[in-house]
Amino acid sequence: MTPAPSHHQRVLSGMRPTGKLHLGHYHGVLKNWLELQHEYECYFFVADWHALTTHYESPEVIPQSVWDLVIDWLAAGINPGSATLFIQSRVPEHAELHLLLSMITPLGWLERVPTFKDQQEKLKEKDLSTYGFLGYPLLQSADILIYKAGLVPVGEDQLSHVELTREVARRFNHLYGREPGFEEKAQAAMKKMGRKNAKLYQELRRRYQEQGDVEALETGRALLENQHNISVGDRERLFGYLEGGGRIILPEPQPLLTKASKVPGLDGQKMSKSYGNTIGLREAPETVEKKIKTMPTDPARVRRTDPGDPAKCPVWSFHEMYSKPEVMDWVQEGCRTAGIGCLDCKQHVLDAVLAEQAPIRQRAEEYASDPKLVRNIITEGCEAARDVARDTLDEVRQAMGLAYR
Ligand code: TRP
Ligand code: SF4
């Protein structure tokens, strides 16, 4: 099933507040968000409950990280005028949807999500045999489905969570999408497309349901996507009716795989907090300088007069990321002939990193010195998010028979 096209344009993603962002996050996730915010209706949020699933014994890091994260986003250029920024725990509707979805989610689906066992193995020092941690991906499903998001930008490691979300949505629609009088409502909706389109729709529906003709299904979906004078509800009914299911209440999202960032870590491995090889997004220039100056280089260059090979040096990976071709030629030549020293070589990297950080650091300082402004941005975002979340939750309650109030 595809998500209802009326929500295709909604993008949702979250980050856990467990520390400051580094350049790897900037070049991977954040730059991606910067582009998306111009093209789609974006919802970006701080997943503080998700942080609690692994940090329940040390929740102190969360509050400070929440605001650091928001400031990092704003400083990087995320614009609260085009994207809705909010904090998960301030939209409690996520929790209610999580609870309701838990009723229909088989335990085995959660136990089989690869991150469940992987993280338990990896974070051995923590006891992650909790109910909350098992439910981590389902809480993520609630985050996504409550906004009927069509696209979810995530890294490779999170793909299985989007897949689970799709399965849960499908199960939900299957169980609760059969409203009373569905058939009649679908028929009535069909008429609203006009006689010609209605006839075509019926033909495609027949071909798919009787002959399993997948092409007819695709054509039928495209036909519905191009209907502009039917309501969202009718369109969802017709999507469901086309496939033989019920109404689609929770559309299935698609993952939008974020390309891994090309920034290397200080030791040449991928930049990651767990390797302790990061440069903070808005780290102070003095410590950036110290980190770069003490970076390992080609071990063959013991003395200044020993020639080296950039291919064996983590500094070279930074040149590949940041330097112009002339500088790269200069490094290649100078390193191999011992014509340049490693500090000369590193200076170019240092300058480039500092130049990249300067405007970000400056904007971050402005936001950090105006906590009221940051709080207002978040308060507004939370309200806007809640409006959408409440509507979905109303539909969900109705569909599950919980509308007796
Ligand atoms: N689990 C995600 C991560 O660790 C964060 C997250 C929580 C998220 N809810 C989400 C990402 C919903 C995308 C959509 O990175
Ligand atoms: Fe690395 Fe540059 Fe030194 Fe060569 S000159 S070893 S590339 S730091």
PDB file of N, CA and C in Angstrom, residues 122-171:
ATOM      1  N   LYS A 122      25.162  -4.028  22.586  1.00  0.00           N
ATOM      2  CA  LYS A 122      26.139  -2.949  22.498  1.00  0.00           C
ATOM      3  C   LYS A 122      26.224  -2.154  23.803  1.00  0.00           C
ATOM      4  N   LEU A 123      25.081  -1.938  24.405  1.00  0.00           N
ATOM      5  CA  LEU A 123      25.053  -1.132  25.635  1.00  0.00           C
ATOM      6  C   LEU A 123      24.928  -2.066  26.847  1.00  0.00           C
ATOM      7  N   LYS A 124      25.861  -2.979  26.935  1.00  0.00           N
ATOM      8  CA  LYS A 124      25.827  -4.010  28.000  1.00  0.00           C
ATOM      9  C   LYS A 124      25.769  -3.416  29.394  1.00  0.00           C
ATOM     10  N   GLU A 125      26.382  -2.236  29.550  1.00  0.00           N
ATOM     11  CA  GLU A 125      26.442  -1.642  30.896  1.00  0.00           C
ATOM     12  C   GLU A 125      25.059  -1.174  31.361  1.00  0.00           C
ATOM     13  N   LYS A 126      24.121  -1.090  30.405  1.00  0.00           N
ATOM     14  CA  LYS A 126      22.774  -0.667  30.785  1.00  0.00           C
ATOM     15  C   LYS A 126      21.825  -1.851  30.774  1.00  0.00           C
ATOM     16  N   ASP A 127      20.874  -1.818  31.681  1.00  0.00           N
ATOM     17  CA  ASP A 127      19.871  -2.873  31.664  1.00  0.00           C
ATOM     18  C   ASP A 127      18.731  -2.438  30.750  1.00  0.00           C
ATOM     19  N   LEU A 128      18.712  -2.998  29.566  1.00  0.00           N
ATOM     20  CA  LEU A 128      17.700  -2.599  28.592  1.00  0.00           C
ATOM     21  C   LEU A 128      16.637  -3.674  28.405  1.00  0.00           C
ATOM     22  N   SER A 129      16.453  -4.489  29.432  1.00  0.00           N
ATOM     23  CA  SER A 129      15.369  -5.469  29.315  1.00  0.00           C
ATOM     24  C   SER A 129      14.112  -4.870  29.942  1.00  0.00           C
ATOM     25  N   THR A 130      13.770  -3.691  29.469  1.00  0.00           N
ATOM     26  CA  THR A 130      12.570  -3.023  29.972  1.00  0.00           C
ATOM     27  C   THR A 130      11.459  -3.036  28.923  1.00  0.00           C
ATOM     28  N   TYR A 131      10.272  -2.848  29.433  1.00  0.00           N
ATOM     29  CA  TYR A 131       9.071  -2.706  28.612  1.00  0.00           C
ATOM     30  C   TYR A 131       9.231  -1.495  27.673  1.00  0.00           C
ATOM     31  N   GLY A 132       9.715  -0.393  28.230  1.00  0.00           N
ATOM     32  CA  GLY A 132       9.881   0.825  27.431  1.00  0.00           C
ATOM     33  C   GLY A 132      10.858   0.630  26.291  1.00  0.00           C
ATOM     34  N   PHE A 133      11.932  -0.083  26.536  1.00  0.00           N
ATOM     35  CA  PHE A 133      12.916  -0.251  25.480  1.00  0.00           C
ATOM     36  C   PHE A 133      12.412  -1.194  24.390  1.00  0.00           C
ATOM     37  N   LEU A 134      11.687  -2.219  24.783  1.00  0.00           N
ATOM     38  CA  LEU A 134      11.088  -3.105  23.781  1.00  0.00           C
ATOM     39  C   LEU A 134      10.132  -2.302  22.890  1.00  0.00           C
ATOM     40  N   GLY A 135       9.446  -1.351  23.513  1.00  0.00           N
ATOM     41  CA  GLY A 135       8.460  -0.558  22.773  1.00  0.00           C
ATOM     42  C   GLY A 135       9.052   0.615  22.010  1.00  0.00           C
ATOM     43  N   TYR A 136      10.377   0.806  22.096  1.00  0.00           N
ATOM     44  CA  TYR A 136      11.034   1.942  21.427  1.00  0.00           C
ATOM     45  C   TYR A 136      10.556   2.140  19.981  1.00  0.00           C
ATOM     46  N   PRO A 137      10.639   1.089  19.138  1.00  0.00           N
ATOM     47  CA  PRO A 137      10.227   1.326  17.743  1.00  0.00           C
ATOM     48  C   PRO A 137       8.725   1.582  17.583  1.00  0.00           C
ATOM     49  N   LEU A 138       7.938   1.085  18.498  1.00  0.00           N
ATOM     50  CA  LEU A 138       6.500   1.331  18.384  1.00  0.00           C
ATOM     51  C   LEU A 138       6.176   2.773  18.780  1.00  0.00           C
ATOM     52  N   LEU A 139       6.920   3.292  19.748  1.00  0.00           N
ATOM     53  CA  LEU A 139       6.755   4.704  20.091  1.00  0.00           C
ATOM     54  C   LEU A 139       7.129   5.543  18.862  1.00  0.00           C
ATOM     55  N   GLN A 140       8.159   5.109  18.175  1.00  0.00           N
ATOM     56  CA  GLN A 140       8.563   5.803  16.943  1.00  0.00           C
ATOM     57  C   GLN A 140       7.445   5.713  15.895  1.00  0.00           C
ATOM     58  N   SER A 141       6.791   4.577  15.824  1.00  0.00           N
ATOM     59  CA  SER A 141       5.663   4.443  14.891  1.00  0.00           C
ATOM     60  C   SER A 141       4.576   5.450  15.234  1.00  0.00           C
ATOM     61  N   ALA A 142       4.309   5.590  16.531  1.00  0.00           N
ATOM     62  CA  ALA A 142       3.284   6.554  16.949  1.00  0.00           C
ATOM     63  C   ALA A 142       3.710   7.965  16.547  1.00  0.00           C
ATOM     64  N   ASP A 143       4.999   8.293  16.733  1.00  0.00           N
ATOM     65  CA  ASP A 143       5.519   9.616  16.339  1.00  0.00           C
ATOM     66  C   ASP A 143       5.201   9.903  14.875  1.00  0.00           C
ATOM     67  N   ILE A 144       5.387   8.887  14.065  1.00  0.00           N
ATOM     68  CA  ILE A 144       5.247   9.054  12.613  1.00  0.00           C
ATOM     69  C   ILE A 144       3.771   9.087  12.207  1.00  0.00           C
ATOM     70  N   LEU A 145       3.030   8.106  12.720  1.00  0.00           N
ATOM     71  CA  LEU A 145       1.652   7.939  12.260  1.00  0.00           C
ATOM     72  C   LEU A 145       0.743   9.052  12.751  1.00  0.00           C
ATOM     73  N   ILE A 146       1.062   9.637  13.894  1.00  0.00           N
ATOM     74  CA  ILE A 146       0.168  10.660  14.432  1.00  0.00           C
ATOM     75  C   ILE A 146       0.155  11.904  13.534  1.00  0.00           C
ATOM     76  N   TYR A 147       1.206  12.068  12.723  1.00  0.00           N
ATOM     77  CA  TYR A 147       1.218  13.183  11.751  1.00  0.00           C
ATOM     78  C   TYR A 147       0.874  12.700  10.347  1.00  0.00           C
ATOM     79  N   LYS A 148       0.551  11.419  10.199  1.00  0.00           N
ATOM     80  CA  LYS A 148       0.310  10.831   8.879  1.00  0.00           C
ATOM     81  C   LYS A 148       1.440  11.209   7.928  1.00  0.00           C
ATOM     82  N   ALA A 149       2.668  11.138   8.453  1.00  0.00           N
ATOM     83  CA  ALA A 149       3.823  11.533   7.639  1.00  0.00           C
ATOM     84  C   ALA A 149       3.989  10.586   6.468  1.00  0.00           C
ATOM     85  N   GLY A 150       4.317  11.137   5.316  1.00  0.00           N
ATOM     86  CA  GLY A 150       4.535  10.324   4.127  1.00  0.00           C
ATOM     87  C   GLY A 150       5.992   9.935   3.995  1.00  0.00           C
ATOM     88  N   LEU A 151       6.876  10.807   4.458  1.00  0.00           N
ATOM     89  CA  LEU A 151       8.311  10.564   4.308  1.00  0.00           C
ATOM     90  C   LEU A 151       9.019  10.729   5.644  1.00  0.00           C
ATOM     91  N   VAL A 152       9.897   9.779   5.929  1.00  0.00           N
ATOM     92  CA  VAL A 152      10.616   9.804   7.201  1.00  0.00           C
ATOM     93  C   VAL A 152      12.117   9.715   6.932  1.00  0.00           C
ATOM     94  N   PRO A 153      12.820  10.855   6.981  1.00  0.00           N
ATOM     95  CA  PRO A 153      14.271  10.802   6.773  1.00  0.00           C
ATOM     96  C   PRO A 153      14.932  10.117   7.966  1.00  0.00           C
ATOM     97  N   VAL A 154      15.627   9.037   7.690  1.00  0.00           N
ATOM     98  CA  VAL A 154      16.334   8.301   8.744  1.00  0.00           C
ATOM     99  C   VAL A 154      17.625   7.727   8.190  1.00  0.00           C
ATOM    100  N   GLY A 155      18.511   7.370   9.097  1.00  0.00           N
ATOM    101  CA  GLY A 155      19.733   6.660   8.720  1.00  0.00           C
ATOM    102  C   GLY A 155      19.430   5.184   8.558  1.00  0.00           C
ATOM    103  N   GLU A 156      20.380   4.508   7.964  1.00  0.00           N
ATOM    104  CA  GLU A 156      20.288   3.068   7.713  1.00  0.00           C
ATOM    105  C   GLU A 156      19.795   2.281   8.939  1.00  0.00           C
ATOM    106  N   ASP A 157      20.336   2.646  10.102  1.00  0.00           N
ATOM    107  CA  ASP A 157      20.031   1.895  11.334  1.00  0.00           C
ATOM    108  C   ASP A 157      18.559   1.985  11.732  1.00  0.00           C
ATOM    109  N   GLN A 158      17.844   2.952  11.171  1.00  0.00           N
ATOM    110  CA  GLN A 158      16.456   3.155  11.576  1.00  0.00           C
ATOM    111  C   GLN A 158      15.445   2.620  10.564  1.00  0.00           C
ATOM    112  N   LEU A 159      15.945   2.021   9.490  1.00  0.00           N
ATOM    113  CA  LEU A 159      15.025   1.560   8.454  1.00  0.00           C
ATOM    114  C   LEU A 159      14.044   0.521   8.986  1.00  0.00           C
ATOM    115  N   SER A 160      14.525  -0.333   9.866  1.00  0.00           N
ATOM    116  CA  SER A 160      13.638  -1.384  10.375  1.00  0.00           C
ATOM    117  C   SER A 160      12.499  -0.782  11.202  1.00  0.00           C
ATOM    118  N   HIS A 161      12.742   0.400  11.766  1.00  0.00           N
ATOM    119  CA  HIS A 161      11.672   1.028  12.543  1.00  0.00           C
ATOM    120  C   HIS A 161      10.577   1.592  11.628  1.00  0.00           C
ATOM    121  N   VAL A 162      10.989   2.085  10.474  1.00  0.00           N
ATOM    122  CA  VAL A 162       9.984   2.588   9.528  1.00  0.00           C
ATOM    123  C   VAL A 162       9.204   1.400   8.958  1.00  0.00           C
ATOM    124  N   GLU A 163       9.910   0.300   8.752  1.00  0.00           N
ATOM    125  CA  GLU A 163       9.245  -0.894   8.238  1.00  0.00           C
ATOM    126  C   GLU A 163       8.201  -1.395   9.244  1.00  0.00           C
ATOM    127  N   LEU A 164       8.571  -1.402  10.511  1.00  0.00           N
ATOM    128  CA  LEU A 164       7.606  -1.805  11.541  1.00  0.00           C
ATOM    129  C   LEU A 164       6.388  -0.877  11.506  1.00  0.00           C
ATOM    130  N   THR A 165       6.665   0.404  11.347  1.00  0.00           N
ATOM    131  CA  THR A 165       5.587   1.391  11.302  1.00  0.00           C
ATOM    132  C   THR A 165       4.609   1.069  10.179  1.00  0.00           C
ATOM    133  N   ARG A 166       5.162   0.671   9.041  1.00  0.00           N
ATOM    134  CA  ARG A 166       4.301   0.334   7.902  1.00  0.00           C
ATOM    135  C   ARG A 166       3.430  -0.875   8.229  1.00  0.00           C
ATOM    136  N   GLU A 167       4.031  -1.847   8.903  1.00  0.00           N
ATOM    137  CA  GLU A 167       3.260  -3.044   9.241  1.00  0.00           C
ATOM    138  C   GLU A 167       2.158  -2.731  10.248  1.00  0.00           C
ATOM    139  N   VAL A 168       2.509  -1.904  11.214  1.00  0.00           N
ATOM    140  CA  VAL A 168       1.517  -1.551  12.237  1.00  0.00           C
ATOM    141  C   VAL A 168       0.365  -0.764  11.601  1.00  0.00           C
ATOM    142  N   ALA A 169       0.704   0.147  10.694  1.00  0.00           N
ATOM    143  CA  ALA A 169      -0.343   0.937  10.029  1.00  0.00           C
ATOM    144  C   ALA A 169      -1.260   0.018   9.222  1.00  0.00           C
ATOM    145  N   ARG A 170      -0.649  -0.914   8.529  1.00  0.00           N
ATOM    146  CA  ARG A 170      -1.429  -1.835   7.704  1.00  0.00           C
ATOM    147  C   ARG A 170      -2.387  -2.641   8.578  1.00  0.00           C
ATOM    148  N   ARG A 171      -1.854  -3.107   9.691  1.00  0.00           N
ATOM    149  CA  ARG A 171      -2.689  -3.902  10.603  1.00  0.00           C
ATOM    150  C   ARG A 171      -3.823  -3.051  11.174  1.00  0.00           C
TER     151      ARG A 171
END
